[in-house]
Coordinates of C-alpha atoms in Angstrom, one line a residue:
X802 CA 19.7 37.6 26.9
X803 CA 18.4 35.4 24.2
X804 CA 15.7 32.7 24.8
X805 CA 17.2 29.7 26.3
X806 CA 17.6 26.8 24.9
X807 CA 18.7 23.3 25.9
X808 CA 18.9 20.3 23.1
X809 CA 18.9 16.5 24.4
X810 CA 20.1 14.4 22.5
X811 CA 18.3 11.2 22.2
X812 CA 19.8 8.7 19.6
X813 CA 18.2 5.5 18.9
X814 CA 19.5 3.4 15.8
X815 CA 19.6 -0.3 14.5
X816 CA 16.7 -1.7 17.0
X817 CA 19.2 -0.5 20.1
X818 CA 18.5 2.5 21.9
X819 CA 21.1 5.1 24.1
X820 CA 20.7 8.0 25.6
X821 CA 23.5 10.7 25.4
X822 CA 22.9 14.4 26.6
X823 CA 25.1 16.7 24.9
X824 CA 26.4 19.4 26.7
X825 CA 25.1 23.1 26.2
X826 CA 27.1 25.5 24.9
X827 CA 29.0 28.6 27.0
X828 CA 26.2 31.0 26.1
X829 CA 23.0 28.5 26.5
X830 CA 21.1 27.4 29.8
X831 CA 20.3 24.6 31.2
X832 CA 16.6 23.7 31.9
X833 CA 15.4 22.7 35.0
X834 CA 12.0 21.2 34.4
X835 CA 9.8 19.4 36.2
X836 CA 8.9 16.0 36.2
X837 CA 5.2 16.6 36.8
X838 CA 5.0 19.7 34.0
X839 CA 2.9 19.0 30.9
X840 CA 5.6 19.5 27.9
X841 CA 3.8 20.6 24.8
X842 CA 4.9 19.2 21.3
X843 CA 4.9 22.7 18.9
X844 CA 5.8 20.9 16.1
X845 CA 7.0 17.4 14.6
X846 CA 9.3 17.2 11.4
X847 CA 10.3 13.9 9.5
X848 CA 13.4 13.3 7.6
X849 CA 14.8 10.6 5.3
X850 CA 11.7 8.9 3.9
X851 CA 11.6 9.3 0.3
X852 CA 9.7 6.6 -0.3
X853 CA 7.3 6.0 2.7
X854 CA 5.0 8.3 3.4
X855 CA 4.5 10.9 6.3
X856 CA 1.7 9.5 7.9
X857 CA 3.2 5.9 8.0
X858 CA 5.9 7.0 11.2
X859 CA 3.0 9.4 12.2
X860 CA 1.0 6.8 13.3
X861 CA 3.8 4.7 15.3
X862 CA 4.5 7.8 17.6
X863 CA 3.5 8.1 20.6
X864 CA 2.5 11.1 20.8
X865 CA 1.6 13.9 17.8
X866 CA 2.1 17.6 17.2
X867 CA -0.2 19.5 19.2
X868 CA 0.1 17.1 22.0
X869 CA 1.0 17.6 25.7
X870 CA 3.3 15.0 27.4
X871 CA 4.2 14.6 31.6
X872 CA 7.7 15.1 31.5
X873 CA 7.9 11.8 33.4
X874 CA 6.6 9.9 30.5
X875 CA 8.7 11.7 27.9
X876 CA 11.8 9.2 27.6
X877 CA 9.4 6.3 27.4
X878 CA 7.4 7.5 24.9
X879 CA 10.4 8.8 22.8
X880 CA 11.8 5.1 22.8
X881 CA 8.6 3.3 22.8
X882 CA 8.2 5.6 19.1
X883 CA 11.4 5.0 18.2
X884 CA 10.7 0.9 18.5
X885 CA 7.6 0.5 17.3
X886 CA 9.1 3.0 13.9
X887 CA 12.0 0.6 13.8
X888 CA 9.6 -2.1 13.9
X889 CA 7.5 -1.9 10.8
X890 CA 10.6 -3.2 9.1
X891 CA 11.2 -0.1 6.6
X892 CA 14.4 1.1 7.8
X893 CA 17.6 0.6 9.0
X894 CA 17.8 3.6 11.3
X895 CA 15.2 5.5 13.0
X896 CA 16.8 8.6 15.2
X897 CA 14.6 11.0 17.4
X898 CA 15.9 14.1 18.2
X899 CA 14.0 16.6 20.7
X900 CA 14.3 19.9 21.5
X901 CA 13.6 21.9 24.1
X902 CA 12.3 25.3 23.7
X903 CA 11.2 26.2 27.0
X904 CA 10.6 24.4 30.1
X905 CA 7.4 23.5 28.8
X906 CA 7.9 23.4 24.7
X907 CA 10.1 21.1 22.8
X908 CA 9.8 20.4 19.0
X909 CA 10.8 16.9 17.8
X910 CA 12.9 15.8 14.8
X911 CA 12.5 12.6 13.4
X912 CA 15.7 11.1 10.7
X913 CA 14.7 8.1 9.1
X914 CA 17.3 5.5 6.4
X915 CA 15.3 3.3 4.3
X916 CA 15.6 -0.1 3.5
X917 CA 16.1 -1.2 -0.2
X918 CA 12.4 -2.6 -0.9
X919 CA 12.8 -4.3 -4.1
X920 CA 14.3 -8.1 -4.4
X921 CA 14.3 -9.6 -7.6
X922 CA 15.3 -13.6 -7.2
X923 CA 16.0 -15.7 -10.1
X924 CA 15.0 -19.1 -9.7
X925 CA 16.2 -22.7 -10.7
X926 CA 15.8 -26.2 -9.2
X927 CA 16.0 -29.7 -10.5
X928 CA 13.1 -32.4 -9.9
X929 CA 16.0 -35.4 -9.6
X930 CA 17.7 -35.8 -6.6
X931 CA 20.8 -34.3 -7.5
X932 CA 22.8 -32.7 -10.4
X933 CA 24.3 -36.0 -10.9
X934 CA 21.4 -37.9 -11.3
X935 CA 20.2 -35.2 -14.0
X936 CA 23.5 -35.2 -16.3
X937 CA 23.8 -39.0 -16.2
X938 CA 20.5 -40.6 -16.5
X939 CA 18.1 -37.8 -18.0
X940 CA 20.9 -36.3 -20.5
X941 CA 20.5 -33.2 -18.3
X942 CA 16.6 -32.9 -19.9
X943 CA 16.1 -29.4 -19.7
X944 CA 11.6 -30.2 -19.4
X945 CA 13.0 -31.7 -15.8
X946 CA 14.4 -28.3 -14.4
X947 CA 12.0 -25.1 -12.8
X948 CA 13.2 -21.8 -13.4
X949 CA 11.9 -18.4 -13.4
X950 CA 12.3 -15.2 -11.1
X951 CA 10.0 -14.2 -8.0
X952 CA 9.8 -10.3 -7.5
X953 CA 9.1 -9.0 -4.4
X954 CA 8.3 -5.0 -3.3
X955 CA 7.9 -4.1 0.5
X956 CA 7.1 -1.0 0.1
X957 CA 4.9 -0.4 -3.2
X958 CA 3.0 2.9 -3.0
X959 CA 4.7 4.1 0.6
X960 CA 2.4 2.8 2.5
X961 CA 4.0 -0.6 4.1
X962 CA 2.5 -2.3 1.2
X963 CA 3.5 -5.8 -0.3
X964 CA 3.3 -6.9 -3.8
X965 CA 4.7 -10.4 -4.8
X966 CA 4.9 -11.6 -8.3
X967 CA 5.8 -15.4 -9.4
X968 CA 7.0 -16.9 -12.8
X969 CA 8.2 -20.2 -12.8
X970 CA 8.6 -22.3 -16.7
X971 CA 9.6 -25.6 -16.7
X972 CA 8.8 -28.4 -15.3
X973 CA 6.7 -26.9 -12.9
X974 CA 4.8 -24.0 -14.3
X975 CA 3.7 -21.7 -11.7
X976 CA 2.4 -18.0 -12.4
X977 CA 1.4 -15.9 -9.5
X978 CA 0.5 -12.4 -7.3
X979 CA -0.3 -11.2 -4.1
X980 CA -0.5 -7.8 -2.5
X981 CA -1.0 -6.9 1.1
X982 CA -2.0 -3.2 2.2
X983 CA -2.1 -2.9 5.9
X984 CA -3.5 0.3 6.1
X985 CA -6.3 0.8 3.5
X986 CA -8.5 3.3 5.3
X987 CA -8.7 6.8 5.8
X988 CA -7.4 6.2 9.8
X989 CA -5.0 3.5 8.7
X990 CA -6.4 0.6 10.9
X991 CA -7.9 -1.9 8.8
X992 CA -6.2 -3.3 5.6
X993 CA -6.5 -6.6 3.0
X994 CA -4.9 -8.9 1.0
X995 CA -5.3 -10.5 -2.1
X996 CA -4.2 -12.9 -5.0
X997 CA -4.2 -15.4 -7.4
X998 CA -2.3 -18.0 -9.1
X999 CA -1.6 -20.7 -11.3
X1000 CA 0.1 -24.1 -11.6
X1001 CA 0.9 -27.0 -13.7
X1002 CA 3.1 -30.2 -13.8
X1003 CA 4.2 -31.6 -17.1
X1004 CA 3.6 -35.5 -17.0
X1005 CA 7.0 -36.7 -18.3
X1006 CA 7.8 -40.2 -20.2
X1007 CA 10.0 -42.6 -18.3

């Protein structure tokens, strides 16, 4: 007979979470395990993140390969995984899938759908009160307008970090960065942030 094998389904997507148990097929049997049993983790593979990097969802699990996890705690710590994955804000949809290889070895599968992490925004705003005001009494004065574009990544080098760029002309000019990198060590718990900037108003003539 060939080794059993009983797959649950566990789908969490779009920061809500179900449960659905598909049922095994005519030649497969079910597992009775027990809820005090020790459940070891063979192996962990990670799908979808293109961008982002392995280690980024490693470190939001629960639990890692190599691992041992009480049965009792397994559906918490699947979801709790799932959330906190969800969570850092890279993606859309975060889906663990766990498979049971014996009674006391399953093997996890973790699919991933990334955000889009790059927003350019182009800029323009009027220092008058409204458009009105502009056209009318200041012959639409193109030195009393601010435009320019802000750029924004949230996911730079794959690892959660920020970069944020700023170029405003006009008559508010306004060039600046900053860049955030949560995880900047080698055991990704301590990070920084830095920039710099510059602005100017033009002194118009009444």
């Amino acid at each position: 007979m060939p080794a059993a094998r009983f797959l649950l389904f566990f789908l969490f997507c779009w920061g809500s979470s179900f449960a659905q148990v598909n049922p095994p097929p005519d030649n497969y049997e079910t597992l009775v395990i027990d809820s005090t049993a020790k459940i070891f983790v063979s192996d962990i593979s990670i799908d979808g993140n293109k961008k982002t990097k392995r280690y980024i969802i490693e470190r939001e699990m629960r639990f890692k390969k190599g691992d041992s996890v009480l049965a009792s705690a397994l559906m918490e710590k699947l979801q709790l995984s799932q959330e906190l994955i969800y969570n850092t804000t890279l993606f859309t949809e975060v889906i663990l899938l766990p498979t049971f290889i014996s009674a006391n070895e399953m093997q996890v599968r973790v699919k991933v759908k990334e955000k889009w992490y790059i927003y350019p925004t182009p800029q323009f705003q009027l220092i008058d009160r409204n458009i009105n005001e502009w056209i009318n009494t200041y012959n639409a004065d193109p030195e009393r307008i601010v435009y320019g574009a802000k750029f924004a990544h949230y996911n730079l080098s794959g690892r959660r970090d920020q970069l944020k760029l700023t170029f405003l002309n006009g008559y508010t000019r306004n060039f600046a960065f900053s860049y955030s990198a949560p995880y900047s060590n080698k055991t990704l718990t301590e990070g920084f942030t830095l920039g710099a900037g510059y602005t100017q108003n033009r002194e118009l003539t009444y």
